[in-house]
Amino acid sequence: MIPRYQRILFWVLAGASLVLALVLLRGCEQAREKLTRRRDETPLAAPVAAPSQTVRLALANDADGSIRLVERNIALPAETTARAHALLARLIAEYSYKDSAHPIESGPAVDDVFLLDLPLHPPNSAGSTTEADDNAAAALELSGGAQTSAASGDLTAEPSVPGGQLAVVNLDGTFADHHPSGIGPETLTIESIIGTLYENFPRIEQVRFLVDGRPRETLNGHADLLRIYPVVNTETTPAQEAH
Amino acid sequence: MLVAPATIALMLTIAVWTLLGSAQPQPPANPATPHSPAAPAIAQMNLNLVVLDPAHGGPDAGAILGTNVLEKDITLAMAMRLRAALGAAGFTVVATRDTNSDPLAALSTDQRAATANRTHALACIVLHATNSGSGVHIYTSALPPSDPVEDAGDDLPPPFAPVPWETAQSESVEQSLQLTSDIRTALAAGNLPVAIGKASLRPLDNLMCPAVAVELAPLATTGDATPVTDADYQQRVAGALATALQAWRAHAVPPAPPTQVPQ
């Protein structure tokens, strides 16, 4: 014969276990919803005042090493620099989706984008008294001057088309540190950015990358960030495979 | 007192000898290879020397390829296997780092390129490893090839043109593409998947020899992928690369002059 107090204790403990299990289940659901909500918030929210327009993004695919162009209907600021910044942020956000062909961790990737008219004047050139000239001189200095300009073009030479510009893309240090490491993934990210600028900003002729405002040798151990890249069409077909 | 006149006489003799030597007619340039970017470079190559650059090293671990698997260790292991395979094929190998000098492995990419450029090697192989993709990825420099040197005349050497450090590989891009073709053929013959691409990569862009970056990725042919740590997989790749470099050496050797038939 089981004493009454033991039966009461048993049912109390059983009930407590059931309540605890329900609480744990609810907690797990809340945690999952929280993570899902954060992932859904990754793409930029559309500015309220800006009209939607069609842009072309050069999206990378790790599986075949290709870059393909896709169209997106998004709202962007009217001012060119802010527009370039928002477009590149949107491009990187595409890679943070769960089914991305070129997965990159979500988070801020592009801190700033600066557009500078070419040709740039050296810091000691006569007449560089305006603020624009000072900014250009600072950018030239950050770019490593003549050393890096030799990599793919002379920043002090006349642009190939009137009004040609240099884009200085300042990447976030956390983004660079957590970018998938390897020649392929890093090169594809660079080519994706270059291709997107080429498709949407016809005046941009060259692009220079900084990380946290400073020159950095590589994106994450491989792709060269010290050279100045020509802004060209980077759309490619799948890489050649042999077996 | 007799030392000074003797010294002057010796110097005069050397000067006259030098002038007579420079006045000798120079052999005409080979009409089959008129100052193409490849021709003078091959003539200066050490045809039995290969430079290996196992990327990263020291405090630079490279990519993290798994639990306790670092890219710098994989590249070093590949370099050791490739060094042995190349040695068996009669090559002399210069590596920018090895196990015994790992504390010195913190060489910058510029220092590695300088080491390679001093050797005038037949080929420079930069070794990397990754978890992305499958098989072996071969990258050549994304730099455009340099323009051919203009012929300055029959008796005059080509004009001196300094080579910019940042674009040094431009001179050898065409040769690097030919080397890539040989490597691709050898890897395909060994049933190893190959992907070809171009990349802006240091020290690849700074090398003055035919140069490629070889990136080892997991082998995913059927079923489970073979990891880059697999010794057999590494050995297969090293063997195929050694075969490719033998083929490249055979292509790079200039053809023997035709035998003169006595009249």
Short mmCIF file of C-alpha atoms in Angstrom, two decimals:
data_model
loop_
_atom_site.label_atom_id
_atom_site.label_comp_id
_atom_site.label_asym_id
_atom_site.label_seq_id
_atom_site.Cartn_x
_atom_site.Cartn_y
_atom_site.Cartn_z
CA MET A 1 0.00 0.00 0.00
CA ILE A 2 1.52 3.28 -1.16
CA PRO A 3 1.09 6.06 1.35
CA ARG A 4 -1.07 8.96 0.28
CA TYR A 5 1.66 11.58 0.63
CA GLN A 6 3.88 9.58 -1.75
CA ARG A 7 1.13 9.44 -4.38
CA ILE A 8 0.62 13.18 -4.05
CA LEU A 9 4.35 13.75 -4.33
CA PHE A 10 4.52 11.55 -7.43
CA TRP A 11 1.77 13.42 -9.24
CA VAL A 12 3.22 16.79 -8.24
CA LEU A 13 6.64 15.77 -9.63
CA ALA A 14 5.05 14.38 -12.81
CA GLY A 15 3.12 17.61 -13.32
CA ALA A 16 6.24 19.68 -12.70
CA SER A 17 8.14 17.61 -15.27
CA LEU A 18 5.40 18.17 -17.82
CA VAL A 19 5.36 21.92 -17.19
CA LEU A 20 9.15 22.05 -17.42
CA ALA A 21 9.08 20.16 -20.74
CA LEU A 22 6.53 22.61 -22.13
CA VAL A 23 8.65 25.56 -20.99
CA LEU A 24 11.73 24.08 -22.66
CA LEU A 25 9.87 23.45 -25.90
CA ARG A 26 8.56 27.00 -25.94
CA GLY A 27 12.07 28.34 -25.25
CA CYS A 28 13.49 26.39 -28.17
CA GLU A 29 10.79 27.71 -30.47
CA GLN A 30 11.45 31.27 -29.37
CA ALA A 31 15.20 30.89 -29.95
CA ARG A 32 14.60 29.47 -33.42
CA GLU A 33 12.20 32.29 -34.28
CA LYS A 34 14.75 34.81 -33.08
CA LEU A 35 17.48 33.38 -35.30
CA THR A 36 15.15 33.13 -38.28
CA ARG A 37 13.99 36.71 -37.80
CA ARG A 38 17.60 37.94 -37.76
CA ARG A 39 18.35 36.11 -41.01
CA ASP A 40 15.25 37.53 -42.65
CA GLU A 41 16.30 41.02 -41.67
CA THR A 42 19.64 40.69 -43.46
CA PRO A 43 18.63 42.36 -46.77
CA LEU A 44 18.45 46.11 -46.59
CA ALA A 45 15.10 47.66 -45.97
CA ALA A 46 13.99 49.75 -48.91
CA PRO A 47 14.21 53.50 -48.37
CA VAL A 48 10.70 54.82 -48.11
CA ALA A 49 11.17 57.87 -50.35
CA ALA A 50 13.13 56.20 -53.16
CA PRO A 51 11.35 54.61 -56.08
CA SER A 52 12.06 51.01 -56.97
CA GLN A 53 14.19 50.39 -60.01
CA THR A 54 15.80 47.50 -61.79
CA VAL A 55 19.49 46.92 -61.14
CA ARG A 56 21.81 44.14 -62.26
CA LEU A 57 23.87 42.19 -59.78
CA ALA A 58 26.85 40.06 -60.74
CA LEU A 59 26.32 37.00 -58.56
CA ALA A 60 29.05 34.44 -57.98
CA ASN A 61 28.67 30.69 -57.89
CA ASP A 62 31.24 28.65 -55.99
CA ALA A 63 30.21 25.37 -57.58
CA ASP A 64 31.33 26.26 -61.09
CA GLY A 65 33.34 29.42 -60.46
CA SER A 66 31.06 31.52 -62.61
CA ILE A 67 29.64 35.03 -62.39
CA ARG A 68 26.17 35.54 -63.78
CA LEU A 69 24.04 38.64 -64.04
CA VAL A 70 20.64 38.75 -62.36
CA GLU A 71 18.12 41.57 -62.21
CA ARG A 72 16.63 42.82 -58.97
CA ASN A 73 13.95 45.43 -58.44
CA ILE A 74 15.03 47.45 -55.43
CA ALA A 75 14.88 50.98 -54.12
CA LEU A 76 18.13 52.91 -54.01
CA PRO A 77 19.13 56.42 -52.95
CA ALA A 78 19.50 58.99 -55.71
CA GLU A 79 22.93 60.25 -54.64
CA THR A 80 25.60 58.28 -56.50
CA THR A 81 27.92 57.45 -53.60
CA ALA A 82 25.08 56.36 -51.32
CA ARG A 83 23.62 54.44 -54.22
CA ALA A 84 26.86 52.54 -54.79
CA HIS A 85 27.12 51.80 -51.08
CA ALA A 86 23.55 50.52 -50.88
CA LEU A 87 23.93 48.44 -54.02
CA LEU A 88 27.10 46.71 -52.81
CA ALA A 89 25.53 46.12 -49.39
CA ARG A 90 22.57 44.51 -51.14
CA LEU A 91 24.93 42.40 -53.26
CA ILE A 92 26.73 41.01 -50.23
CA ALA A 93 23.41 40.49 -48.45
CA GLU A 94 22.37 38.20 -51.31
CA TYR A 95 25.23 35.91 -50.33
CA SER A 96 23.98 35.56 -46.75
CA TYR A 97 20.79 33.79 -47.80
CA LYS A 98 20.51 30.18 -46.74
CA ASP A 99 20.59 28.77 -50.28
CA SER A 100 23.30 31.09 -51.60
CA ALA A 101 25.67 29.67 -54.22
CA HIS A 102 28.47 31.75 -52.72
CA PRO A 103 27.77 31.70 -48.97
CA ILE A 104 29.12 34.53 -46.85
CA GLU A 105 28.26 35.25 -43.24
CA SER A 106 25.65 37.92 -42.75
CA GLY A 107 26.61 41.26 -41.32
CA PRO A 108 27.87 44.64 -42.46
CA ALA A 109 30.30 44.24 -45.35
CA VAL A 110 30.81 47.63 -46.96
CA ASP A 111 31.48 50.56 -44.64
CA ASP A 112 31.90 53.27 -47.25
CA VAL A 113 32.18 53.86 -50.96
CA PHE A 114 33.98 56.93 -52.28
CA LEU A 115 33.89 58.04 -55.90
CA LEU A 116 36.77 60.19 -57.09
CA ASP A 117 37.12 61.86 -60.45
CA LEU A 118 40.12 60.79 -62.51
CA PRO A 119 42.85 61.78 -62.95
CA LEU A 120 43.99 62.16 -59.37
CA HIS A 121 46.61 64.76 -58.60
CA PRO A 122 49.65 63.93 -56.48
CA PRO A 123 49.67 65.50 -53.02
CA ASN A 124 52.38 68.03 -53.94
CA SER A 125 50.85 69.15 -57.22
CA ALA A 126 50.30 72.84 -57.67
CA GLY A 127 46.80 74.13 -57.33
CA SER A 128 45.39 71.32 -55.18
CA THR A 129 43.68 73.73 -52.93
CA THR A 130 40.12 72.55 -53.13
CA GLU A 131 38.58 70.01 -50.83
CA ALA A 132 38.01 67.65 -53.74
CA ASP A 133 41.67 67.81 -54.63
CA ASP A 134 42.61 67.15 -51.02
CA ASN A 135 40.32 64.11 -50.93
CA ALA A 136 41.79 62.87 -54.18
CA ALA A 137 45.30 63.34 -52.87
CA ALA A 138 44.43 61.45 -49.71
CA ALA A 139 42.94 58.63 -51.75
CA LEU A 140 46.03 58.52 -53.92
CA GLU A 141 48.17 58.32 -50.83
CA LEU A 142 46.01 55.52 -49.41
CA SER A 143 46.27 53.74 -52.72
CA GLY A 144 50.01 53.58 -52.34
CA GLY A 145 50.76 56.24 -54.91
CA ALA A 146 52.67 55.27 -57.99
CA GLN A 147 53.57 51.85 -56.62
CA THR A 148 50.10 50.40 -56.76
CA SER A 149 48.95 52.53 -59.65
CA ALA A 150 51.38 50.59 -61.78
CA ALA A 151 49.42 47.44 -61.11
CA SER A 152 46.63 48.14 -63.53
CA GLY A 153 46.59 51.77 -64.51
CA ASP A 154 47.91 55.19 -63.80
CA LEU A 155 45.63 57.18 -61.53
CA THR A 156 47.24 60.40 -62.64
CA ALA A 157 46.57 59.67 -66.32
CA GLU A 158 43.49 60.91 -68.11
CA PRO A 159 40.55 58.48 -67.92
CA SER A 160 39.59 56.58 -71.03
CA VAL A 161 36.24 58.38 -71.12
CA PRO A 162 35.55 61.92 -69.87
CA GLY A 163 34.30 61.91 -66.32
CA GLY A 164 35.86 58.55 -65.49
CA GLN A 165 35.95 57.77 -61.78
CA LEU A 166 37.86 55.72 -59.25
CA ALA A 167 35.72 53.89 -56.69
CA VAL A 168 37.31 53.34 -53.30
CA VAL A 169 35.40 50.56 -51.53
CA ASN A 170 36.05 50.44 -47.81
CA LEU A 171 35.23 46.94 -46.58
CA ASP A 172 34.39 46.08 -43.00
CA GLY A 173 37.21 44.32 -41.15
CA THR A 174 34.89 41.71 -39.66
CA PHE A 175 33.56 40.89 -43.10
CA ALA A 176 37.08 40.39 -44.44
CA ASP A 177 38.21 38.34 -41.45
CA HIS A 178 35.21 36.00 -41.70
CA HIS A 179 35.12 35.74 -45.48
CA PRO A 180 35.55 32.13 -46.69
CA SER A 181 39.28 31.69 -47.22
CA GLY A 182 40.56 30.44 -50.55
CA ILE A 183 41.63 31.71 -53.95
CA GLY A 184 38.30 30.85 -55.54
CA PRO A 185 35.84 32.31 -53.01
CA GLU A 186 37.84 35.49 -52.49
CA THR A 187 38.39 36.09 -56.20
CA LEU A 188 34.71 35.54 -56.89
CA THR A 189 33.71 38.12 -54.28
CA ILE A 190 36.05 40.70 -55.79
CA GLU A 191 34.83 39.95 -59.31
CA SER A 192 31.23 40.09 -58.13
CA ILE A 193 31.73 43.59 -56.71
CA ILE A 194 33.58 44.74 -59.84
CA GLY A 195 30.93 43.29 -62.15
CA THR A 196 28.11 44.92 -60.21
CA LEU A 197 29.84 48.32 -60.35
CA TYR A 198 30.43 47.84 -64.08
CA GLU A 199 26.78 47.08 -64.76
CA ASN A 200 25.32 49.97 -62.79
CA PHE A 201 27.91 52.76 -62.78
CA PRO A 202 29.28 53.37 -66.28
CA ARG A 203 31.57 56.20 -65.13
CA ILE A 204 33.55 54.01 -62.72
CA GLU A 205 36.70 52.83 -64.46
CA GLN A 206 38.81 51.54 -61.60
CA VAL A 207 38.22 50.27 -58.10
CA ARG A 208 40.45 50.19 -55.06
CA PHE A 209 39.72 48.23 -51.89
CA LEU A 210 40.44 49.23 -48.32
CA VAL A 211 39.63 47.34 -45.13
CA ASP A 212 38.64 49.43 -42.13
CA GLY A 213 40.02 52.45 -43.94
CA ARG A 214 43.48 51.02 -44.51
CA PRO A 215 45.21 49.15 -47.31
CA ARG A 216 45.33 45.41 -46.66
CA GLU A 217 47.31 42.84 -48.57
CA THR A 218 44.57 40.26 -49.06
CA LEU A 219 40.87 39.80 -48.45
CA ASN A 220 41.38 36.79 -46.20
CA GLY A 221 44.76 35.39 -47.11
CA HIS A 222 44.48 35.11 -50.89
CA ALA A 223 42.89 37.68 -53.22
CA ASP A 224 45.11 40.72 -53.69
CA LEU A 225 43.60 43.91 -52.30
CA LEU A 226 46.60 46.15 -52.88
CA ARG A 227 46.22 46.44 -56.63
CA ILE A 228 43.81 48.71 -58.40
CA TYR A 229 41.32 46.70 -60.40
CA PRO A 230 39.94 47.83 -63.74
CA VAL A 231 36.15 47.86 -63.70
CA VAL A 232 35.21 45.48 -66.48
CA ASN A 233 32.52 42.99 -67.30
CA THR A 234 33.24 39.97 -65.10
CA GLU A 235 30.37 37.81 -66.27
CA THR A 236 31.76 34.37 -66.98
CA THR A 237 30.64 30.98 -68.04
CA PRO A 238 31.21 28.02 -65.73
CA ALA A 239 34.87 27.14 -65.28
CA GLN A 240 36.38 24.50 -67.50
CA GLU A 241 36.32 21.08 -65.96
CA ALA A 242 38.32 18.11 -67.03
CA HIS A 243 38.06 14.63 -65.69
CA MET B 1 108.48 51.28 -59.55
CA LEU B 2 107.86 48.67 -62.21
CA VAL B 3 104.48 47.78 -60.80
CA ALA B 4 102.62 50.80 -62.17
CA PRO B 5 103.66 50.37 -65.84
CA ALA B 6 102.91 46.67 -65.64
CA THR B 7 99.44 47.37 -64.27
CA ILE B 8 98.73 49.93 -66.97
CA ALA B 9 99.89 47.51 -69.65
CA LEU B 10 97.63 44.79 -68.23
CA MET B 11 94.63 47.12 -68.20
CA LEU B 12 95.30 48.21 -71.77
CA THR B 13 95.53 44.58 -72.86
CA ILE B 14 92.21 43.77 -71.20
CA ALA B 15 90.57 46.82 -72.78
CA VAL B 16 91.78 45.93 -76.29
CA TRP B 17 90.66 42.33 -75.81
CA THR B 18 87.22 43.47 -74.70
CA LEU B 19 86.85 45.80 -77.70
CA LEU B 20 87.88 43.07 -80.12
CA GLY B 21 85.45 40.68 -78.49
CA SER B 22 82.53 43.10 -78.79
CA ALA B 23 83.35 43.69 -82.44
CA GLN B 24 82.80 40.02 -83.28
CA PRO B 25 79.69 39.51 -85.42
CA GLN B 26 76.75 38.40 -83.40
CA PRO B 27 74.72 35.40 -84.51
CA PRO B 28 71.52 36.48 -86.24
CA ALA B 29 68.34 36.28 -84.25
CA ASN B 30 66.33 33.13 -84.73
CA PRO B 31 63.67 34.16 -87.27
CA ALA B 32 61.25 31.60 -85.86
CA THR B 33 61.07 33.40 -82.52
CA PRO B 34 61.46 37.14 -83.20
CA HIS B 35 61.48 38.80 -79.80
CA SER B 36 58.33 37.17 -78.61
CA PRO B 37 57.90 37.49 -74.83
CA ALA B 38 58.56 33.80 -74.43
CA ALA B 39 61.73 33.49 -76.44
CA PRO B 40 64.27 35.47 -74.41
CA ALA B 41 62.86 34.23 -71.13
CA ILE B 42 63.25 30.58 -72.06
CA ALA B 43 66.84 31.18 -73.16
CA GLN B 44 67.64 32.47 -69.68
CA MET B 45 65.87 29.70 -67.80
CA ASN B 46 67.48 27.11 -65.64
CA LEU B 47 65.73 24.19 -67.28
CA ASN B 48 66.14 21.82 -64.33
CA LEU B 49 65.06 24.19 -61.59
CA VAL B 50 61.57 24.45 -60.14
CA VAL B 51 60.54 26.82 -57.36
CA LEU B 52 57.86 25.68 -54.92
CA ASP B 53 56.08 28.18 -52.70
CA PRO B 54 53.99 26.47 -50.02
CA ALA B 55 51.70 29.39 -49.25
CA HIS B 56 51.30 30.80 -45.75
CA GLY B 57 53.46 29.49 -42.91
CA GLY B 58 54.67 30.69 -39.56
CA PRO B 59 52.03 32.89 -37.90
CA ASP B 60 49.98 32.95 -41.11
CA ALA B 61 47.98 29.74 -40.87
CA GLY B 62 45.92 30.35 -43.99
CA ALA B 63 42.47 28.84 -44.17
CA ILE B 64 41.18 26.55 -41.43
CA LEU B 65 40.22 23.40 -43.30
CA GLY B 66 38.90 21.38 -40.39
CA THR B 67 39.60 20.53 -36.79
CA ASN B 68 43.34 21.04 -36.33
CA VAL B 69 43.79 21.17 -40.11
CA LEU B 70 45.49 24.34 -41.28
CA GLU B 71 46.16 25.34 -44.85
CA LYS B 72 49.82 26.04 -44.11
CA ASP B 73 50.32 22.40 -43.05
CA ILE B 74 48.63 21.03 -46.16
CA THR B 75 50.64 23.23 -48.49
CA LEU B 76 53.84 22.20 -46.76
CA ALA B 77 52.94 18.51 -46.99
CA MET B 78 52.16 18.91 -50.68
CA ALA B 79 55.45 20.70 -51.22
CA MET B 80 57.35 17.85 -49.58
CA ARG B 81 55.64 15.27 -51.78
CA LEU B 82 56.14 17.35 -54.90
CA ARG B 83 59.78 17.98 -54.04
CA ALA B 84 60.39 14.22 -53.81
CA ALA B 85 58.57 13.54 -57.08
CA LEU B 86 60.45 16.30 -58.88
CA GLY B 87 63.76 15.14 -57.46
CA ALA B 88 63.11 11.68 -58.85
CA ALA B 89 62.46 13.28 -62.24
CA GLY B 90 65.82 15.02 -62.21
CA PHE B 91 64.73 18.48 -61.14
CA THR B 92 66.43 20.70 -58.62
CA VAL B 93 63.84 22.19 -56.30
CA VAL B 94 64.03 25.46 -54.42
CA ALA B 95 61.31 25.86 -51.77
CA THR B 96 60.48 29.15 -50.12
CA ARG B 97 59.97 27.32 -46.83
CA ASP B 98 60.34 23.81 -45.42
CA THR B 99 59.92 22.04 -42.13
CA ASN B 100 63.39 22.86 -40.87
CA SER B 101 62.98 26.58 -41.38
CA ASP B 102 59.39 26.99 -40.26
CA PRO B 103 60.30 29.71 -37.74
CA LEU B 104 61.59 31.66 -40.75
CA ALA B 105 58.43 31.00 -42.68
CA ALA B 106 57.05 34.43 -41.95
CA LEU B 107 58.50 35.64 -45.22
CA SER B 108 56.35 38.18 -46.95
CA THR B 109 54.98 37.40 -50.37
CA ASP B 110 57.39 39.95 -51.82
CA GLN B 111 60.33 38.15 -50.23
CA ARG B 112 59.09 34.85 -51.62
CA ALA B 113 58.79 36.36 -55.09
CA ALA B 114 62.28 37.81 -54.80
CA THR B 115 63.64 34.39 -53.86
CA ALA B 116 61.97 32.83 -56.88
CA ASN B 117 62.96 35.59 -59.29
CA ARG B 118 66.65 35.21 -58.48
CA THR B 119 66.65 31.60 -59.68
CA HIS B 120 65.42 31.98 -63.30
CA ALA B 121 63.47 28.79 -62.76
CA LEU B 122 61.75 26.71 -65.37
CA ALA B 123 58.51 27.03 -63.41
CA CYS B 124 57.21 28.45 -60.15
CA ILE B 125 54.42 26.61 -58.37
CA VAL B 126 52.47 28.36 -55.61
CA LEU B 127 50.64 25.80 -53.48
CA HIS B 128 47.34 26.47 -51.72
CA ALA B 129 44.52 24.38 -50.24
CA THR B 130 40.83 24.98 -49.71
CA ASN B 131 37.58 23.34 -48.74
CA SER B 132 35.65 24.99 -51.56
CA GLY B 133 34.99 23.16 -54.79
CA SER B 134 36.40 19.83 -55.83
CA GLY B 135 39.63 18.50 -57.27
CA VAL B 136 42.58 20.64 -58.23
CA HIS B 137 42.19 24.31 -59.09
CA ILE B 138 44.83 25.85 -61.33
CA TYR B 139 45.08 29.64 -61.37
CA THR B 140 47.18 31.85 -63.56
CA SER B 141 47.67 35.57 -63.08
CA ALA B 142 44.81 37.79 -64.15
CA LEU B 143 47.30 40.35 -65.44
CA PRO B 144 47.15 41.01 -69.17
CA PRO B 145 50.14 39.79 -71.19
CA SER B 146 52.77 42.42 -71.87
CA ASP B 147 53.26 43.76 -75.38
CA PRO B 148 56.00 42.10 -77.43
CA VAL B 149 59.32 43.92 -77.42
CA GLU B 150 59.85 45.97 -80.57
CA ASP B 151 62.76 44.83 -82.72
CA ALA B 152 65.41 47.53 -82.52
CA GLY B 153 67.35 46.30 -85.53
CA ASP B 154 69.49 43.43 -86.69
CA ASP B 155 72.57 44.24 -84.68
CA LEU B 156 71.05 46.04 -81.75
CA PRO B 157 69.79 44.34 -78.62
CA PRO B 158 66.18 45.01 -77.63
CA PRO B 159 65.80 48.27 -75.71
CA PHE B 160 66.02 48.01 -71.95
CA ALA B 161 62.61 48.12 -70.34
CA PRO B 162 62.32 47.95 -66.56
CA VAL B 163 59.87 45.36 -65.25
CA PRO B 164 57.37 46.79 -62.75
CA TRP B 165 57.27 44.68 -59.63
CA GLU B 166 53.48 44.70 -59.36
CA THR B 167 53.05 43.37 -62.89
CA ALA B 168 56.18 41.27 -63.28
CA GLN B 169 54.17 38.21 -64.25
CA SER B 170 52.83 39.99 -67.36
CA GLU B 171 56.03 39.02 -69.16
CA SER B 172 55.36 35.34 -68.53
CA VAL B 173 51.58 35.09 -68.68
CA GLU B 174 51.58 33.32 -72.04
CA GLN B 175 54.11 30.76 -70.83
CA SER B 176 52.11 30.31 -67.63
CA LEU B 177 49.04 29.50 -69.72
CA GLN B 178 51.03 26.90 -71.65
CA LEU B 179 52.24 25.44 -68.38
CA THR B 180 48.63 25.35 -67.15
CA SER B 181 47.70 23.38 -70.25
CA ASP B 182 50.39 20.78 -69.50
CA ILE B 183 49.28 20.52 -65.87
CA ARG B 184 45.66 20.15 -66.86
CA THR B 185 46.52 17.36 -69.28
CA ALA B 186 48.54 15.49 -66.68
CA LEU B 187 45.88 15.82 -63.96
CA ALA B 188 43.13 14.73 -66.33
CA ALA B 189 45.23 11.72 -67.30
CA GLY B 190 45.36 10.86 -63.60
CA ASN B 191 41.56 11.03 -63.32
CA LEU B 192 41.72 14.12 -61.17
CA PRO B 193 39.09 16.86 -61.70
CA VAL B 194 40.64 20.16 -62.76
CA ALA B 195 39.24 23.68 -62.72
CA ILE B 196 41.08 26.46 -64.50
CA GLY B 197 40.84 30.11 -63.54
CA LYS B 198 42.58 33.44 -63.24
CA ALA B 199 43.22 35.34 -60.05
CA SER B 200 45.03 38.37 -58.71
CA LEU B 201 47.25 36.77 -56.15
CA ARG B 202 50.52 37.51 -54.44
CA PRO B 203 53.24 36.44 -55.08
CA LEU B 204 51.90 35.07 -58.39
CA ASP B 205 51.67 38.54 -59.95
CA ASN B 206 55.24 39.35 -58.91
CA LEU B 207 56.94 36.25 -60.33
CA MET B 208 59.11 36.51 -63.43
CA CYS B 209 58.95 32.81 -64.27
CA PRO B 210 56.16 30.71 -65.79
CA ALA B 211 53.99 30.47 -62.69
CA VAL B 212 50.73 28.90 -61.58
CA ALA B 213 48.91 28.60 -58.29
CA VAL B 214 47.78 25.06 -57.57
CA GLU B 215 44.94 24.90 -55.04
CA LEU B 216 44.08 21.51 -53.63
CA ALA B 217 40.38 20.97 -52.85
CA PRO B 218 38.58 17.87 -51.55
CA LEU B 219 38.17 15.16 -54.17
CA ALA B 220 34.44 14.55 -54.63
CA THR B 221 34.11 12.14 -57.50
CA THR B 222 31.78 9.52 -56.10
CA GLY B 223 30.21 9.22 -52.68
CA ASP B 224 32.15 10.76 -49.82
CA ALA B 225 34.67 13.44 -50.63
CA THR B 226 38.33 12.63 -50.12
CA PRO B 227 39.77 15.32 -47.83
CA VAL B 228 42.83 17.34 -48.71
CA THR B 229 44.62 15.64 -45.83
CA ASP B 230 44.47 12.26 -47.59
CA ALA B 231 48.04 11.13 -48.29
CA ASP B 232 47.16 9.07 -51.36
CA TYR B 233 45.28 11.99 -52.88
CA GLN B 234 48.19 14.33 -52.25
CA GLN B 235 50.59 11.82 -53.76
CA ARG B 236 48.46 11.45 -56.90
CA VAL B 237 48.39 15.20 -57.38
CA ALA B 238 52.14 15.50 -56.75
CA GLY B 239 52.86 12.76 -59.26
CA ALA B 240 50.68 14.38 -61.90
CA LEU B 241 52.34 17.76 -61.32
CA ALA B 242 55.78 16.19 -61.69
CA THR B 243 54.68 14.60 -64.96
CA ALA B 244 53.34 17.93 -66.15
CA LEU B 245 56.59 19.71 -65.32
CA GLN B 246 58.55 17.09 -67.23
CA ALA B 247 56.32 17.77 -70.24
CA TRP B 248 56.78 21.50 -69.74
CA ARG B 249 60.56 21.08 -69.64
CA ALA B 250 60.41 19.16 -72.89
CA HIS B 251 58.39 21.99 -74.46
CA ALA B 252 60.67 24.69 -73.10
CA VAL B 253 63.92 23.19 -74.37
CA PRO B 254 64.75 24.92 -77.67
CA PRO B 255 64.92 22.56 -80.64
CA ALA B 256 68.36 21.30 -81.58
CA PRO B 257 69.92 23.11 -84.54
CA PRO B 258 69.75 21.18 -87.82
CA THR B 259 72.77 19.02 -88.53
CA GLN B 260 75.09 20.48 -91.18
CA VAL B 261 75.44 18.09 -94.10
CA PRO B 262 78.95 18.26 -95.64
CA GLN B 263 78.87 19.38 -99.27
#
